[in-house]
Coordinates of C-alpha atoms and ligand atoms in Angstrom, one line a residue:
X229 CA -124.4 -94.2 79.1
X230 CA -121.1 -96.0 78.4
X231 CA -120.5 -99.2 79.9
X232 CA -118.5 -98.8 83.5
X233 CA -115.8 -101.7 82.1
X234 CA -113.8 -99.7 79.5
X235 CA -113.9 -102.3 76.3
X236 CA -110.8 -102.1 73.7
X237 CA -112.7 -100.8 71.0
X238 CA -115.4 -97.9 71.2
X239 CA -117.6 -97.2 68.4
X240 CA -119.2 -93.6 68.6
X241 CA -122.7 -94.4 67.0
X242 CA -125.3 -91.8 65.2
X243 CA -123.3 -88.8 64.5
X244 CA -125.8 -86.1 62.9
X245 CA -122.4 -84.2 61.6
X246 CA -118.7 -85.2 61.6
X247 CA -116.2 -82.4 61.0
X248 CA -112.9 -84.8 59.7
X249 CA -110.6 -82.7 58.5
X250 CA -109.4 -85.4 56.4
X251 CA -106.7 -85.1 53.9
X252 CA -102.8 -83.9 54.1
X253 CA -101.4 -83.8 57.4
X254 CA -99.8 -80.1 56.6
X255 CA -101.5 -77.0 57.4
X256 CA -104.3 -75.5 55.7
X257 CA -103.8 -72.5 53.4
X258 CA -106.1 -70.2 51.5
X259 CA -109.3 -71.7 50.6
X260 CA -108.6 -75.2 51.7
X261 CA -108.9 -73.4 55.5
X262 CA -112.6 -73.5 54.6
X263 CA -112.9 -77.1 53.8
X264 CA -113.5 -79.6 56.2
X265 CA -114.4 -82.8 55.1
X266 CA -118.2 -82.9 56.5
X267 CA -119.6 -86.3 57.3
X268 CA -123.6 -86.6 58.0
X269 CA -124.8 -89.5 59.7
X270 CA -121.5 -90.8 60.8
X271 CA -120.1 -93.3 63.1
X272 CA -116.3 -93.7 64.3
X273 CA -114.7 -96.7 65.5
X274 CA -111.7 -96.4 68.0
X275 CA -109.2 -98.7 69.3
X276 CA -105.8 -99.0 70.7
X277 CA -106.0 -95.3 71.6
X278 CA -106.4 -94.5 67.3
X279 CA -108.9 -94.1 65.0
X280 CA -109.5 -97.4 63.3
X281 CA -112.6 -96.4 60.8
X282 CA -114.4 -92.9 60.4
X283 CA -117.3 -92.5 57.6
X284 CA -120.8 -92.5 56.8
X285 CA -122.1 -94.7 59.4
X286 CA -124.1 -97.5 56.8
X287 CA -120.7 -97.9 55.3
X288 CA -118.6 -98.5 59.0
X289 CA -121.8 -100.6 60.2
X290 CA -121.5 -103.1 56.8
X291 CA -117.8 -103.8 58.0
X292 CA -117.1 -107.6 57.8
X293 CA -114.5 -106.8 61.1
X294 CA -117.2 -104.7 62.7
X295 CA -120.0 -107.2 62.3
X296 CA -117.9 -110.4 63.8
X297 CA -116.6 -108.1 66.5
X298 CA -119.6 -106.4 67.6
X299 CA -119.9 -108.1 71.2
X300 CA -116.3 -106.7 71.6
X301 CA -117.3 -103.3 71.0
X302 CA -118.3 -100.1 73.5
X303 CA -121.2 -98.3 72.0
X304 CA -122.1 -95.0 72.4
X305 CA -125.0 -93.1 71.0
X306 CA -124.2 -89.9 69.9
X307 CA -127.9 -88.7 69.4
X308 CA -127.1 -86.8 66.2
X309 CA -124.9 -84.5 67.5
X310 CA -121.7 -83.2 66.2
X311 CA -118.3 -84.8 66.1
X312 CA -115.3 -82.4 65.8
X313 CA -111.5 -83.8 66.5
X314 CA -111.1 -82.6 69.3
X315 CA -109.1 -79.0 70.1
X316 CA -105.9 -78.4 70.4
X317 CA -104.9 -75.5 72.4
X318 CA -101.9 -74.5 71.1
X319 CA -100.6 -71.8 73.1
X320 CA -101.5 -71.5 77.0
X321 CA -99.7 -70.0 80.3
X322 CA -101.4 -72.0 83.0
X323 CA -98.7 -71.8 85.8
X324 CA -100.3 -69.2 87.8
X325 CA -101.4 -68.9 91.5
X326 CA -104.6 -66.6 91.0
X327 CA -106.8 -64.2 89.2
X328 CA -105.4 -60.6 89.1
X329 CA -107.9 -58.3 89.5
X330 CA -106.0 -55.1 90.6
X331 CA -105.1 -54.7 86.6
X332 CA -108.5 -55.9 85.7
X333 CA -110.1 -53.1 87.8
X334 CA -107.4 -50.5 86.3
X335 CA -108.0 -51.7 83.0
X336 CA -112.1 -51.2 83.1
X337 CA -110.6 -47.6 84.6
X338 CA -109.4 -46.8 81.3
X339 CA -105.6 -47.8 81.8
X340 CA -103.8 -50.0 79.2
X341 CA -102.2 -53.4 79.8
X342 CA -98.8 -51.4 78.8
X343 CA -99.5 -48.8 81.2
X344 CA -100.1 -51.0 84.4
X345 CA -97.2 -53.2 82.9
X346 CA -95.1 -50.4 83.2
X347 CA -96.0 -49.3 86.4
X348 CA -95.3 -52.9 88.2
X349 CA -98.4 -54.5 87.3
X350 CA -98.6 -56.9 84.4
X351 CA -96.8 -60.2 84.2
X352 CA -94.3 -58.9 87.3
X353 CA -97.3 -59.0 89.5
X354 CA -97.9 -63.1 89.3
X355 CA -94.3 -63.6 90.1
X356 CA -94.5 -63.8 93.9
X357 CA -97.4 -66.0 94.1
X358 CA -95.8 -68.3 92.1
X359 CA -92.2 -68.1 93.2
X360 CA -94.1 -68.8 97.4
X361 CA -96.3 -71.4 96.1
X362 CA -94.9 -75.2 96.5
X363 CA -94.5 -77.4 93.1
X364 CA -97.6 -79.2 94.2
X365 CA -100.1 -76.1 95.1
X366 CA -99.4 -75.2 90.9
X367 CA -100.0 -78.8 89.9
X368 CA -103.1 -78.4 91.4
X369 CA -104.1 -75.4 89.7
X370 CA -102.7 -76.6 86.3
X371 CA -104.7 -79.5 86.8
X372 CA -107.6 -77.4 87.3
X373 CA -107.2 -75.5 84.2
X374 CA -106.7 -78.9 82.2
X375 CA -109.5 -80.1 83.1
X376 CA -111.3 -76.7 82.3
X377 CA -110.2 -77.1 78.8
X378 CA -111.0 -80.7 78.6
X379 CA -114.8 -79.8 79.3
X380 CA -115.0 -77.0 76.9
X381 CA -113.5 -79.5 74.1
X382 CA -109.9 -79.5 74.1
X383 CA -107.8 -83.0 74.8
X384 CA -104.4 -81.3 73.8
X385 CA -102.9 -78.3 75.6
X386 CA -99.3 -76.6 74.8
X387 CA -98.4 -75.4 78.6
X388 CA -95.7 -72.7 78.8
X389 CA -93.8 -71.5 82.3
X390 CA -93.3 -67.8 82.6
X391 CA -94.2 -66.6 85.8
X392 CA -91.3 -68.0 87.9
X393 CA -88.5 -66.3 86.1
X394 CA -85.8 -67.7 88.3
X395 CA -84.5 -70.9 87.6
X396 CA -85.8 -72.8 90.3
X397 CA -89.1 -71.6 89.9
X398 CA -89.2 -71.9 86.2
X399 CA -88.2 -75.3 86.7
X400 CA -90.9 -75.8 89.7
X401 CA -93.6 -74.7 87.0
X402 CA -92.3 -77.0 84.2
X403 CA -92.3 -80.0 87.0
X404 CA -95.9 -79.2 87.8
X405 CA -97.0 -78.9 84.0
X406 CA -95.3 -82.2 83.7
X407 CA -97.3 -83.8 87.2
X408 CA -101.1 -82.3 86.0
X409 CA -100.2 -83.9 82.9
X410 CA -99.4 -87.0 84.2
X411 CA -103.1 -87.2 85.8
X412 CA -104.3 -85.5 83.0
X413 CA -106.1 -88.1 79.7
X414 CA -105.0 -85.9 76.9
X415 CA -101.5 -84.3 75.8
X416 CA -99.8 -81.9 76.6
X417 CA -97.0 -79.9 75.0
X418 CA -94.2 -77.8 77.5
X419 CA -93.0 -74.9 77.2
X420 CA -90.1 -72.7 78.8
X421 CA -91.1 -69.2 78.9
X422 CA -88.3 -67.7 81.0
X423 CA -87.9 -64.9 79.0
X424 CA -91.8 -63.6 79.6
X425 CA -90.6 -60.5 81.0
X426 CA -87.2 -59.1 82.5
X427 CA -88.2 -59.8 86.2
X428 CA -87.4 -56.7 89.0
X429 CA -84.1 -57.6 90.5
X430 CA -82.7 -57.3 87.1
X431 CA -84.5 -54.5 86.0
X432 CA -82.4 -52.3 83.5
X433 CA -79.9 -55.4 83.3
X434 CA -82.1 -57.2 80.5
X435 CA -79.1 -58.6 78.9
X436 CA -77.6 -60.5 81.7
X437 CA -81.1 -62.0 82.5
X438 CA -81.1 -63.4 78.8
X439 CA -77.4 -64.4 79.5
X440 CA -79.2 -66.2 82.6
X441 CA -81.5 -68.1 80.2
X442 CA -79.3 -68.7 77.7
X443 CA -76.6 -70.1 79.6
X444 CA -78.4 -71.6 82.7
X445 CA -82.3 -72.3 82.2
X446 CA -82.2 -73.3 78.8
X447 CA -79.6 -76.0 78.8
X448 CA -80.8 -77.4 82.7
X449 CA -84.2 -77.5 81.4
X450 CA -82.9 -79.1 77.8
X451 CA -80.9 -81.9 80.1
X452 CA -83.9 -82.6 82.4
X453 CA -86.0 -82.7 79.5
X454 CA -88.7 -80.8 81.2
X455 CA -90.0 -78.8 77.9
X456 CA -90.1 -79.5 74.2
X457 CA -90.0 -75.5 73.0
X458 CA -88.9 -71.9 74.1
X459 CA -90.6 -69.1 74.0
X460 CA -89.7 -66.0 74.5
X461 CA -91.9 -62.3 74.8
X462 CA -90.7 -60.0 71.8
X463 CA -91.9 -56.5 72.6
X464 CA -91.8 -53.3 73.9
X465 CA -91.3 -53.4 77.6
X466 CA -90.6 -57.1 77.3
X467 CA -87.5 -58.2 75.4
X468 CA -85.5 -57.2 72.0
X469 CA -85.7 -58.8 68.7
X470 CA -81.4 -59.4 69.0
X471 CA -82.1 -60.7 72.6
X472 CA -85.4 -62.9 71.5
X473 CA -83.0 -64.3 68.7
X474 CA -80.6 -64.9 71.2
X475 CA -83.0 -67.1 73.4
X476 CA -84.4 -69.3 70.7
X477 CA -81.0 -69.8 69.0
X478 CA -80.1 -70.9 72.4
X479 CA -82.9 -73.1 72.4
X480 CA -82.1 -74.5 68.9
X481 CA -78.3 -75.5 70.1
X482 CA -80.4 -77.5 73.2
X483 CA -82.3 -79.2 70.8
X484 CA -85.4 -77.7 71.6
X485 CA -88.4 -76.4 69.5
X486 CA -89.2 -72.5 68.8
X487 CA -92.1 -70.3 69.5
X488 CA -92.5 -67.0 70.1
X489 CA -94.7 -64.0 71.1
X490 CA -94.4 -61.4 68.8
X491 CA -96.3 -57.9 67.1
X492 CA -99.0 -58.3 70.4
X493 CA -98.8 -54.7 70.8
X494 CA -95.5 -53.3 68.3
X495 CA -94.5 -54.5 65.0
X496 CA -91.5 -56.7 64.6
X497 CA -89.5 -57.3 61.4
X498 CA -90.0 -61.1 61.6
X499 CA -86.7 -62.0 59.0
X500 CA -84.3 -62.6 62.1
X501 CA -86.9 -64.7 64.1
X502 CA -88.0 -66.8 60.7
X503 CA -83.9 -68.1 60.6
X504 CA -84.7 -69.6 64.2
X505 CA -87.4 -72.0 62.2
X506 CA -90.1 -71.4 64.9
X507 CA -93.2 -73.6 65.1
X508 CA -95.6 -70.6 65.7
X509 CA -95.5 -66.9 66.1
X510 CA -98.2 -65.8 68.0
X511 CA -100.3 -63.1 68.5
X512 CA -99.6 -61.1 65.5
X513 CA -101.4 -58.3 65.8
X514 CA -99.8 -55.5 64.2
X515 CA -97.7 -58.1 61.7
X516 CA -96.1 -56.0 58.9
X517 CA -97.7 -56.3 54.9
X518 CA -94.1 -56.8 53.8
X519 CA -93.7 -60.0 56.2
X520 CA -96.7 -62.0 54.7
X521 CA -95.3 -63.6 51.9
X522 CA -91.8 -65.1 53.8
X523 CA -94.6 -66.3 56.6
X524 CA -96.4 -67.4 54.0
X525 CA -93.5 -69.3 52.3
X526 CA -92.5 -71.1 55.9
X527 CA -93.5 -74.0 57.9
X528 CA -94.4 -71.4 60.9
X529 CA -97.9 -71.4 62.0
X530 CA -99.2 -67.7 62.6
X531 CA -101.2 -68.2 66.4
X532 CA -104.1 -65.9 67.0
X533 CA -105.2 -65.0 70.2
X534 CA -108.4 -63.5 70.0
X535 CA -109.7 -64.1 73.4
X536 CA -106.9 -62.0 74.7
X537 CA -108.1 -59.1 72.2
X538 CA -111.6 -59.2 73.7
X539 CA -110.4 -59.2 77.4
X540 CA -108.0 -56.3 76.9
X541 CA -111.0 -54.4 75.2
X542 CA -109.7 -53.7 72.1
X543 CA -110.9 -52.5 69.3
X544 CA -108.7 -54.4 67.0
X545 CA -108.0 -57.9 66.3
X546 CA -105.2 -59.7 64.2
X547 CA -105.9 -59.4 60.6
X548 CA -107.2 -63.1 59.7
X549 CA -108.7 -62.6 56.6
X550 CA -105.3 -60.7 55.1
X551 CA -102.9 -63.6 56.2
X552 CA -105.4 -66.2 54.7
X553 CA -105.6 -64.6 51.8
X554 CA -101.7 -64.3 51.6
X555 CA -101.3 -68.2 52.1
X556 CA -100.2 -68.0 55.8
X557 CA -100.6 -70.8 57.9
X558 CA -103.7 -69.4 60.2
X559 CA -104.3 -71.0 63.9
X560 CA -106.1 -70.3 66.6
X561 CA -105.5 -70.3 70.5
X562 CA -107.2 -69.4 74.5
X563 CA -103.8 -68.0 75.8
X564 CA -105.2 -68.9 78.8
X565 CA -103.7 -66.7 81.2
X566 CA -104.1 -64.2 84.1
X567 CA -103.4 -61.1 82.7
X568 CA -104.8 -61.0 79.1
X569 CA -107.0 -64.1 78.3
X570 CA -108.7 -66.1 81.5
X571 CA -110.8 -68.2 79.4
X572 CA -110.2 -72.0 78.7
X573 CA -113.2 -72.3 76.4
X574 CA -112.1 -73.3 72.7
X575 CA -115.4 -72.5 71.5
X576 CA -115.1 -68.9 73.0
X577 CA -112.6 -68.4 70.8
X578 CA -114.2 -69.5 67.7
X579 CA -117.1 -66.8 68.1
X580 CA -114.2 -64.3 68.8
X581 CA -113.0 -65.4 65.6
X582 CA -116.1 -65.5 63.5
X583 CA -117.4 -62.3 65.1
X584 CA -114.1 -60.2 65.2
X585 CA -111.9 -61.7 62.5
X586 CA -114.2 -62.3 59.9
X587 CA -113.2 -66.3 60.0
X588 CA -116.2 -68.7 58.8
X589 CA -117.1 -71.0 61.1
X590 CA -115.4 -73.9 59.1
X591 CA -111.9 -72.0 59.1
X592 CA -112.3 -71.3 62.8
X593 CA -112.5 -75.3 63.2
X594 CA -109.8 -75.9 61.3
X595 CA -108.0 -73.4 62.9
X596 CA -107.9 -75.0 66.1
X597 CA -107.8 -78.8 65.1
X598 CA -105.5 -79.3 62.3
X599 CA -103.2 -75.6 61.7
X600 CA -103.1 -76.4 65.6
X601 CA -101.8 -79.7 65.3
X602 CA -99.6 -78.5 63.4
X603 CA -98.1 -75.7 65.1
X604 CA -97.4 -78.1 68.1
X605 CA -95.7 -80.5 64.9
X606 CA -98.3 -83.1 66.0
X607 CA -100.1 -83.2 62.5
X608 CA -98.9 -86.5 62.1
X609 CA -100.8 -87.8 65.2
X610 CA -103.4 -85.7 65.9
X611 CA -105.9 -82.8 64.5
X612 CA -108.1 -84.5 61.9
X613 CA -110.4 -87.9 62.5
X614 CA -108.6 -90.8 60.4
X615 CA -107.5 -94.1 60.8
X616 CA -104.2 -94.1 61.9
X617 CA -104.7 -91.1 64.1
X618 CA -105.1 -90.3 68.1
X619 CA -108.8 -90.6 68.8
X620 CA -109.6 -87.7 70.3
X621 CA -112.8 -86.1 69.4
X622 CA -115.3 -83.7 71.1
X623 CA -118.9 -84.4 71.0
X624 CA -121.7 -81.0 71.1
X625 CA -125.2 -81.7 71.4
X626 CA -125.7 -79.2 68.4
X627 CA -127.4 -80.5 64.7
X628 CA -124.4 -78.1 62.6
X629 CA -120.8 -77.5 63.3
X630 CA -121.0 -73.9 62.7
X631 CA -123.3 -73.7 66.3
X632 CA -120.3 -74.8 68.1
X633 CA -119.0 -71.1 66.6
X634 CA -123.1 -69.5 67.5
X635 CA -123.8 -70.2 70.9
X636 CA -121.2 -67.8 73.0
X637 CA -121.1 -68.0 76.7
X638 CA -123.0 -71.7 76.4
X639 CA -120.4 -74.6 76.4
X640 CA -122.4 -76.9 74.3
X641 CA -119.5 -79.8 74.5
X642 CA -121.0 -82.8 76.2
X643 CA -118.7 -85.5 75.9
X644 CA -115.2 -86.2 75.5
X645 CA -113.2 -89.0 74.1
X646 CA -109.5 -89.4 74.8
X647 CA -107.0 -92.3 73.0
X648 CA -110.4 -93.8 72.4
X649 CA -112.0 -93.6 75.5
X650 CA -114.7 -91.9 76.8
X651 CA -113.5 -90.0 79.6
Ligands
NIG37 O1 -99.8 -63.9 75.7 N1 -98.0 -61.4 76.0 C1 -97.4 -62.0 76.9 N2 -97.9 -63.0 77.6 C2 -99.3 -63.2 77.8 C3 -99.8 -62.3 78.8 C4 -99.3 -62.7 80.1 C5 -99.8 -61.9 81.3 O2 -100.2 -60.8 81.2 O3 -99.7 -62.6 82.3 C6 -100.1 -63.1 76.5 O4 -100.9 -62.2 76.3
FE38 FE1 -99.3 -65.8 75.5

C-alpha cells in the first residue's frame, strides 16, 4: 500500500516487464512501430511530477543519489507486473448527457448509422440533452468519463465539444471539459467540434452554419482560450471537404491546432486538408492508396478508431497493416462517444486492434502511448518512460505486455500513477 503522506519522490519497485518506448520523441514508422524498448525486472523513480531514472532495477537500486536518499523515497511494490506509460487517448467526444439507445436498438434491427443519421437520429439526437443540461450537470458527466479512462489506463485524454452546436452551448461544453479537468490528475487536450454536424434549424443552410463557426465560434473560443484544436466532421451527410477546409483554415488564422474526421464512411482526397497541417486525421477507414505516400511524408498522425468499428458492427476496419507498411504515422484511439464508440477502455481497443487490424501487440502499445503523444504534439512531454518526461505510467497485474492486448472485457489495470503520484 502506498504511504497516505504523498513523499516527493516515488520509486515504482519490482517491475516484471517495463514497456519504455524509449528513443526519438517523433512518431513511429514502419518497423520501429514494433519496437518497444522492453525492460525486465525494472524499477522507475519519479519526482517533481517527471521521470527521474527508468532501467533495470539492480542498475536504478546501485544509484549513489538513490542510496543516500532512500528515507526520502515512496515505495511501491509492483509485484512483477507490467509497466506501460500510461495511454493517451487521443481522440474522445465526452460532452454528452446520456446513452442513446433508440439508434442502438435500430442499429441491432439492421439499420445503418447513416440511415438513422439521416432520418434525425445520429449526432442530432444528443443535441437537446446537451443544449437543457447546465454547464455543471456535463462537468459531472465528463468527470465521470475521465475517471473511466483513468481506471482502464489512460492519464491523458484529447476532449472535443460537438454536441452543443450553438455557440453558447459549444462554449458551455468546452467550459465543462475545462472544470472536469481541473479536478481531474492527468491532462487533458480541448477540442472545438462545432462543425460535428449541420444542426436542424439550419438544415439545408450548411454554409452559413460554417460561416457561424468561422466567424463567431472559432475566434470567441480562440480569445477565451477554451480549446487548443478544431475539428471538424468531413463526410457525407456531415460537412464538405471546401467547407471542412474552411473551418480549420479558420482555426489556423485563431492560432489554434487542426484535426479532423475524415473517410469514416466515404473517401476524401486528403491534398486540401494536408495544406491545413493537421495534427491527426482520424478514422480513416476508406483512405485512398493514392493518399498514403503524402500522409506518409507529413507530420499528421493517421487516428484509428477501432472501437467505433466494432460497435457499429462492421465488417471492416481501417487498413493498419497498409498504412504501416507505407510509412504512415499509425495511432490509436476510444472515440468515446454515444453514438459510435461508448467504451473508455484503452485496452479494448488494443484487442480490437490486434484482433481486427492485424496490429501486434507491441505496435498496438505504441500506438496509443507515443504516435498518441504525438498526435496531441505532446511527444516532447509525454508517451514513452524517460527521464525528463511526465511520469505517467499504468501498472497491469499481467507477467507480458502483450496480455494487456489478450484479456478482452477484463480491465487488468490496477494502479495508476500521475505526475509521479500514485493516484
Ligand atoms: O467519431 N463521426 C463523427 N463523430 C463520432 C460519432 C459521433 C456520434 O455519433 O455521436 C465518431 O464516430
Ligand atoms: Fe470521433
Amino acid at each position: 500500500m502506498p504511504a497516505k503522506t504523498k513523499s516527493h519522490y516515488l520509486l515504482l519497485a519490482n517491475i516484471g516487464q517495463m514497456v519504455t518506448l524509449q528513443g526519438k520523441s517523433a512518431p513511429r514508422r514502419g518497423s520501429a512501430l514494433n519496437d518497444v524498448g522492453l525492460v525486465e525486472d525494472a524499477a522507475v523513480v519519479c519526482g517533481g511530477g517527471q521521470v527521474i531514472a527508468a532501467g533495470k532495477q539492480r542498475e536504478i537500486l546501485r544509484d549513489p543519489w538513490l542510496k543516500k536518499n532512500k528515507r526520502k523515497l515512496q515505495e511501491f511494490d509492483c509485484q512483477g507486473g507490467v509497466v506501460l506509460p500510461a495511454f493517451i487517448d487521443c481522440h474522445t467526444h465526452p460532452v454528452f448527457a446520456g446513452p442513446r439507445l433508440v439508434d442502438f436498438e435500430k442499429r441491432i434491427a439492421g439499420a445503418t448509422y447513416e440511415e438513422i443519421s439521416a432520418a434525425g437520429g445520429g449526432i442530432r439526437s444528443s443535441l437537446a440533452a446537451v443544449r437543457q443540461a447546465t454547464r455543471v450537470e456535463l462537468r459531472e458527466k465528463v468527470f465521470g468519463a475521465f475517471e473511466a479512462m483513468l481506471r482502464h489506463g489512460t492519464a491523458t485524454v484529447e476532449a472535443k465539444s460537438g454536441y452543443g452546436l450553438t455557440i453558447e452551448d459549444e462554449i458551455k461544453s468546452l467550459e465543462a471539459i475545462r472544470d472536469a479537468a481541473h479536478r481531474w490528475p492527468g491532462t487533458v487536450v480541448p477540442t472545438l467540434l462545432a462543425a460535428h454536424v449541420v444542426p436542424p434549424e439550419y438544415a439545408g443552410r450548411g454554409d452559413e452554419y460554417v460561416g457561424k463557426v468561422c466567424e463567431e465560434i472559432i475566434p470567441r473560443v480562440a480569445q477565451r482560450k477554451l480549446a487548443d484544436y478544431v475539428d471538424v466532421f468531413c463526410e457525407r451527410g456531415a460537412f464538405t471537404l471546401a467547407q471542412s477546409e474552411r473551418v480549420l483554415a479558420a482555426a489556423r488564422s485563431h492560432g489554434l491546432g487542426t484535426r479532423a474526421h475524415v473517410c469514416q464512411f466515404t473517401p476524401s482526397d486528403l491534398s486540401g486538408l494536408l495544406a491545413c497541417r493537421p495534427a491527426s486525421l482520424d478514422h480513416m477507414d476508406c483512405v485512398r492508396e493514392e493518399d498514403l505516400k503524402a500522409l506518409a511524408g507529413e507530420n499528421t498522425v493517421a487516428v484509428l478508431l477501432p472501437a467505433a468499428n466494432y460497435f457499429l458492427g462492421h465488417k471492416e476496419y481501417p487498413r493498419a497493416r497498409r498504412m504501416i507498411e507505407s510509412g504512415v504515422a499509425v495511432a490509436l484511439a476510444t472515440d468515446f462517444n454515444p453514438g459510435t464508440s461508448p467504451t473508455p477502455s484503452m485496452p479494448f481497443v488494443l484487442s480490437a486492434a490486434c484482433t481486427h487490424m492485424k496490429m501486434t501487440p507491441a505496435e498496438a502499445i505504441a500506438a496509443t502511448t507515443i504516435n498518441a503523444a504525438c498526435a496531441l504534439r505532446l511527444e516532447g512531454r509525454k508517451g514513452s518512460i524517460e527521464p525528463g518526461k511526465d511520469a505517467d505510467l499504468a501498472l497491469f497485474d499481467v507477467g507480458d505486455h502483450r496480455e494487456i492486448a489478450y484479456w478482452f472485457g477484463w480491465n487488468r489495470c490496477v494502479q495508476m500513477i500521475v505526475s509521479g503520484q500514485t493516484v
